[in-house]
Short mmCIF file of C-alpha atoms in Angstrom, two decimals:
data_model
loop_
_atom_site.label_atom_id
_atom_site.label_comp_id
_atom_site.label_asym_id
_atom_site.label_seq_id
_atom_site.Cartn_x
_atom_site.Cartn_y
_atom_site.Cartn_z
CA MET A 322 8.15 24.75 -134.86
CA THR A 323 10.31 23.68 -137.80
CA GLY A 324 7.38 23.48 -140.15
CA GLN A 325 6.12 26.92 -139.09
CA GLY A 326 9.55 28.47 -139.53
CA THR A 327 9.82 27.00 -143.01
CA THR A 328 6.38 28.49 -143.90
CA VAL A 329 7.49 31.91 -142.71
CA ARG A 330 10.76 31.81 -144.68
CA SER A 331 9.00 30.62 -147.79
CA SER A 332 6.45 33.33 -147.47
CA ALA A 333 9.24 35.96 -147.14
CA VAL A 334 11.04 34.69 -150.20
CA THR A 335 7.90 34.88 -152.43
CA GLY A 336 7.08 38.31 -151.12
CA GLU A 337 3.63 37.23 -149.96
CA GLY A 338 4.50 37.82 -146.33
CA ARG A 339 5.82 41.32 -146.87
CA SER A 340 3.52 44.26 -146.49
CA PRO A 341 3.19 46.02 -149.94
CA LEU A 342 2.34 49.30 -148.19
CA VAL A 343 5.75 51.01 -148.69
CA ARG A 344 5.68 50.25 -152.41
CA GLN A 345 2.06 51.27 -152.85
CA VAL A 346 2.56 54.57 -151.04
CA ALA A 347 5.80 55.27 -152.94
CA VAL A 348 4.09 54.76 -156.32
CA THR A 349 1.20 56.96 -155.21
CA LEU A 350 3.44 59.78 -153.97
CA THR A 351 5.60 59.75 -157.07
CA PHE A 352 2.47 59.83 -159.26
CA VAL A 353 1.32 63.00 -157.38
CA VAL A 354 4.83 64.51 -157.86
CA CYS A 355 4.67 63.69 -161.60
CA ILE A 356 1.25 65.31 -161.96
CA ILE A 357 2.41 68.42 -160.15
CA GLY A 358 5.50 68.53 -162.45
CA SER A 359 3.30 68.17 -165.54
CA LEU A 360 1.05 71.04 -164.34
CA ILE A 361 4.11 73.18 -163.90
CA GLY A 362 5.20 72.15 -167.44
CA VAL A 363 1.96 73.45 -168.94
CA GLY A 364 2.07 76.66 -166.95
CA VAL A 365 -0.76 75.98 -164.51
CA PHE A 366 1.44 76.83 -161.46
CA GLY A 367 3.18 79.74 -163.09
CA GLY A 368 5.94 77.81 -164.68
CA THR A 369 6.99 78.38 -168.30
CA ARG A 370 5.34 76.06 -170.78
CA VAL A 371 7.77 73.39 -172.07
CA ALA A 372 7.49 74.63 -175.66
CA GLU A 373 8.58 78.09 -174.48
CA ALA A 374 11.21 77.06 -171.94
CA ALA A 375 14.94 76.74 -172.75
CA ASP A 376 14.72 79.47 -175.46
CA GLY A 377 12.14 77.45 -177.37
CA LEU A 378 14.44 74.60 -178.12
CA LEU A 379 11.65 72.08 -177.53
CA SER A 380 9.01 73.84 -179.56
CA ALA A 381 7.25 72.20 -182.47
CA ASP A 382 9.32 74.09 -185.08
CA ALA A 383 12.70 74.18 -183.32
CA THR A 384 14.29 71.18 -185.11
CA LEU A 385 13.56 68.78 -187.94
CA LEU A 386 12.78 66.02 -185.42
CA ALA A 387 10.28 67.95 -183.38
CA PRO A 388 6.71 66.58 -183.54
CA ALA A 389 3.88 68.97 -184.23
CA THR A 390 2.17 70.45 -181.18
CA GLU A 391 -0.85 68.10 -181.42
CA ALA A 392 1.40 65.09 -180.73
CA PHE A 393 1.79 66.04 -177.12
CA SER A 394 -1.83 65.39 -176.38
CA VAL A 395 -0.72 61.80 -175.98
CA TRP A 396 0.44 62.73 -172.50
CA SER A 397 -3.16 62.86 -171.31
CA VAL A 398 -3.49 59.17 -172.27
CA ILE A 399 -0.13 58.30 -170.59
CA TYR A 400 -1.05 60.10 -167.41
CA ALA A 401 -4.49 58.45 -167.39
CA GLY A 402 -2.82 55.06 -167.73
CA LEU A 403 -0.35 55.89 -164.92
CA GLY A 404 -3.18 57.03 -162.71
CA LEU A 405 -5.07 53.75 -163.35
CA TYR A 406 -1.95 51.74 -162.57
CA THR A 407 -1.40 53.70 -159.36
CA VAL A 408 -4.95 52.83 -158.18
CA TRP A 409 -4.73 49.23 -159.39
CA GLN A 410 -1.44 48.50 -157.64
CA TRP A 411 -3.15 48.98 -154.29
CA TRP A 412 -4.91 45.67 -155.06
CA ASP A 413 -1.72 44.08 -156.32
CA ARG A 414 -0.08 42.67 -153.17
CA THR A 415 2.75 40.78 -154.83
CA ASP A 416 3.89 42.94 -157.79
CA GLU A 417 4.69 39.61 -159.37
CA ARG A 418 6.45 40.93 -162.44
CA ARG A 419 8.37 43.53 -160.33
CA ILE A 420 7.63 46.73 -162.18
CA ALA A 421 6.18 48.93 -159.43
CA TRP A 422 9.50 50.48 -158.34
CA LEU A 423 10.41 51.01 -161.99
CA VAL A 424 7.16 52.82 -162.56
CA ALA A 425 7.85 54.96 -159.50
CA ALA A 426 11.36 55.69 -160.83
CA SER A 427 9.86 56.68 -164.19
CA LEU A 428 7.48 59.16 -162.53
CA VAL A 429 10.33 60.77 -160.61
CA LEU A 430 12.38 61.02 -163.82
CA ASN A 431 9.43 62.54 -165.65
CA ALA A 432 9.14 65.29 -163.05
CA ALA A 433 12.98 65.74 -163.07
CA TRP A 434 12.87 66.19 -166.89
CA ILE A 435 10.35 69.01 -166.57
CA LEU A 436 12.40 70.70 -163.90
CA ALA A 437 15.50 70.50 -166.09
CA VAL A 438 13.75 72.05 -169.00
CA GLN A 439 12.23 74.73 -166.82
CA ALA A 440 15.77 75.56 -165.67
CA GLY A 441 16.81 75.77 -169.27
CA ILE A 442 19.38 72.95 -168.93
CA VAL A 443 18.53 70.99 -172.06
CA ALA A 444 21.72 68.89 -171.84
CA LEU A 445 20.59 67.65 -168.42
CA SER A 446 17.18 66.91 -169.81
CA VAL A 447 18.80 64.56 -172.28
CA VAL A 448 20.50 62.61 -169.53
CA VAL A 449 17.19 62.39 -167.65
CA ILE A 450 15.16 61.24 -170.65
CA LEU A 451 17.77 58.62 -171.52
CA ALA A 452 17.52 57.30 -167.95
CA LEU A 453 13.74 57.29 -168.28
CA LEU A 454 14.00 55.37 -171.54
CA VAL A 455 16.20 52.71 -169.90
CA VAL A 456 13.86 52.41 -166.92
CA LEU A 457 10.81 51.88 -169.18
CA ALA A 458 12.72 49.37 -171.42
CA VAL A 459 13.58 47.29 -168.34
CA ALA A 460 9.90 47.44 -167.14
CA PHE A 461 8.76 46.43 -170.57
CA ALA A 462 11.18 43.49 -170.61
CA ARG A 463 9.99 42.33 -167.20
CA LEU A 464 6.39 42.47 -168.40
CA LEU A 465 7.32 40.25 -171.35
CA GLY A 466 8.67 37.71 -168.87
CA GLY A 467 5.22 36.79 -167.55
CA ARG A 468 1.63 36.92 -168.63
CA PRO A 469 -0.76 39.38 -167.01
CA ARG A 470 -3.09 37.73 -164.56
CA SER A 471 -6.17 39.57 -165.75
CA ARG A 472 -7.39 41.82 -168.54
CA VAL A 473 -7.26 44.75 -166.14
CA GLU A 474 -3.61 44.11 -165.45
CA ALA A 475 -2.97 43.79 -169.21
CA VAL A 476 -4.43 47.25 -169.74
CA VAL A 477 -3.14 49.22 -166.67
CA ALA A 478 0.37 47.57 -166.51
CA ASP A 479 1.31 46.26 -169.94
CA GLY A 480 -0.69 48.84 -171.82
CA THR A 481 0.53 51.82 -169.82
CA VAL A 482 4.19 50.90 -169.82
CA GLY A 483 3.92 50.15 -173.58
CA ILE A 484 2.49 53.52 -174.62
CA TYR A 485 4.83 55.27 -172.20
CA LEU A 486 7.89 53.52 -173.77
CA GLY A 487 6.77 54.17 -177.34
CA TRP A 488 6.29 57.84 -176.85
CA VAL A 489 9.52 58.34 -174.85
CA SER A 490 11.42 56.57 -177.67
CA VAL A 491 10.37 59.31 -180.08
CA ALA A 492 10.64 62.13 -177.48
CA THR A 493 14.24 61.07 -176.78
CA CYS A 494 15.25 61.65 -180.35
CA ALA A 495 13.51 65.06 -180.45
CA ASN A 496 15.18 65.98 -177.13
CA ILE A 497 18.68 65.05 -178.30
CA ALA A 498 18.11 66.99 -181.54
CA ALA A 499 17.06 70.03 -179.50
CA ALA A 500 20.16 69.75 -177.26
CA LEU A 501 22.43 69.47 -180.28
CA TYR A 502 20.79 72.44 -181.99
CA GLY A 503 21.19 74.46 -178.78
CA ALA A 504 24.91 73.53 -178.76
CA GLY A 505 25.23 74.82 -182.30
CA PHE A 506 24.98 71.63 -184.27
CA THR A 507 22.52 71.94 -187.17
CA GLY A 508 23.43 68.86 -189.21
CA GLY A 509 26.08 70.60 -191.31
CA SER A 510 25.34 71.20 -194.97
CA ARG A 511 22.89 68.30 -195.07
CA PRO A 512 20.63 68.60 -192.03
CA GLU A 513 17.90 66.47 -193.59
CA LEU A 514 20.30 63.62 -194.23
CA TRP A 515 21.16 63.62 -190.54
CA ALA A 516 17.44 63.68 -189.61
CA VAL A 517 16.72 60.79 -191.93
CA GLY A 518 19.48 58.80 -190.35
CA VAL A 519 18.03 59.28 -186.92
CA LEU A 520 14.54 58.29 -188.18
CA ALA A 521 16.05 55.14 -189.70
CA VAL A 522 17.41 54.22 -186.26
CA VAL A 523 13.99 54.84 -184.69
CA ALA A 524 12.44 52.52 -187.31
CA VAL A 525 14.98 49.77 -186.50
CA ILE A 526 14.46 50.12 -182.73
CA GLY A 527 10.71 50.29 -183.04
CA SER A 528 10.67 47.21 -185.31
CA ALA A 529 12.94 45.36 -182.78
CA VAL A 530 10.59 46.17 -179.96
CA ALA A 531 7.68 44.82 -182.10
CA VAL A 532 9.49 41.54 -182.76
CA ILE A 533 10.77 41.06 -179.21
CA GLY A 534 7.33 42.06 -177.86
CA ARG A 535 5.65 39.61 -180.18
CA GLY A 536 3.53 42.35 -181.76
CA ARG A 537 2.41 44.24 -178.65
CA ILE A 538 0.27 47.05 -179.88
CA ALA A 539 0.84 49.68 -177.14
CA PRO A 540 4.43 50.70 -177.79
CA ALA A 541 3.81 50.67 -181.55
CA LEU A 542 0.79 52.98 -181.21
CA THR A 543 2.70 55.86 -179.60
CA THR A 544 5.83 55.40 -181.65
CA VAL A 545 3.76 55.59 -184.82
CA TRP A 546 1.83 58.49 -183.37
CA GLY A 547 5.01 60.44 -182.63
CA LEU A 548 6.56 59.69 -186.03
CA SER A 549 3.37 60.62 -187.83
CA TRP A 550 3.31 64.02 -186.15
CA ILE A 551 6.94 64.59 -187.05
CA ALA A 552 5.86 63.88 -190.68
CA ILE A 553 3.00 66.33 -190.35
CA GLY A 554 5.14 68.95 -188.66
CA ARG A 555 7.74 68.81 -191.41
CA GLY A 556 5.20 68.73 -194.15
CA THR A 557 3.61 71.94 -192.96
CA GLY A 558 4.53 74.90 -190.79
CA ASP A 559 7.69 77.03 -190.55
CA ALA A 560 10.15 74.10 -190.40
CA GLU A 561 8.95 72.44 -193.59
CA ALA A 562 11.25 69.67 -194.77
CA THR A 563 9.79 67.30 -197.31
CA THR A 564 12.52 64.62 -197.17
CA THR A 565 12.26 64.43 -193.40
CA ALA A 566 8.48 64.29 -193.53
CA VAL A 567 8.60 61.33 -196.02
CA ALA A 568 11.25 59.57 -193.91
CA ALA A 569 9.19 59.92 -190.74
CA ALA A 570 6.09 58.58 -192.56
CA VAL A 571 8.06 55.60 -193.91
CA ALA A 572 9.46 54.87 -190.46
CA ALA A 573 5.95 54.89 -188.97
CA ALA A 574 4.67 52.61 -191.72
CA ILE A 575 7.57 50.13 -191.23
CA ILE A 576 6.94 49.89 -187.50
CA ALA A 577 3.22 49.43 -188.06
CA VAL A 578 3.76 46.62 -190.60
CA VAL A 579 6.38 44.82 -188.48
CA THR A 580 4.08 45.08 -185.44
CA VAL A 581 1.08 43.62 -187.29
CA ALA A 582 3.22 40.85 -188.74
CA SER A 583 4.72 39.98 -185.40
CA ARG A 584 1.26 40.00 -183.82
CA VAL A 585 -0.14 37.63 -186.47
CA ARG A 586 2.90 35.37 -186.09
CA ALA A 587 2.45 35.25 -182.30
CA LEU A 588 -1.23 34.49 -182.56
CA THR A 589 -0.77 31.73 -185.18
CA ALA A 590 2.26 30.06 -183.61
CA PRO A 591 0.18 27.78 -181.24
CA ARG A 592 -1.85 26.62 -184.23
CA ARG A 593 1.26 25.83 -186.29
CA GLN A 594 2.66 23.83 -183.38
CA GLU A 595 -0.60 21.84 -183.03
CA THR A 596 -0.48 20.88 -186.73
CA THR A 597 3.14 19.69 -186.65
#
């Protein structure tokens, strides 16, 4: 009896003995909610498109830090990754790196952000997207704490969270800029100087993620993607601003170089250890 009781307790501690059904259903339902929210956000269910909601504060030409319209096509990739993760986690009984509930929280926050924008409450959308950024950062950190058990997990878990985090990092800056503009702040007499300062912060954060993540490609891809489309948006269109465009391009280049360097360093580290 004692041996059996010990086995049961050990199983409960590791999570192997618990049914993962609640977690699996929760992730699936929140994914459905997120997709419905995104469809509302593009006007499929009669809602106002995000670019047109909130008096157009989130449109491609509203602020100096708004990416060009084409940048938002990245959401199709992010949603595809989240869909693959949702399906895959039905085979993942243990959620060994403990990200499932964080993914579920991110899906709820995603839908909440769209509802806040639809309601025209841009200040609230900033609070929501900041919470989303924190949730994704925690999920990313947990993924760094352990290796994926398969290539499939590496793609659907590490890859999806990475691209999600990279894009939200850029979107958060654009969202804050929109909220400030809506509140009457335009950067004073030197709006481009303020924009360049924000882009410098993005470059530092993106580089830090690359170093901490040992050159993980996924977050860098979408961060560079978003910055590149800010550069394109400010280089053309109604909100042309050459200094901001150059700063965004430089920030993207810095993150790309740091990511590649960190990746090379991570790959060659075992070889260096073997030769010492």
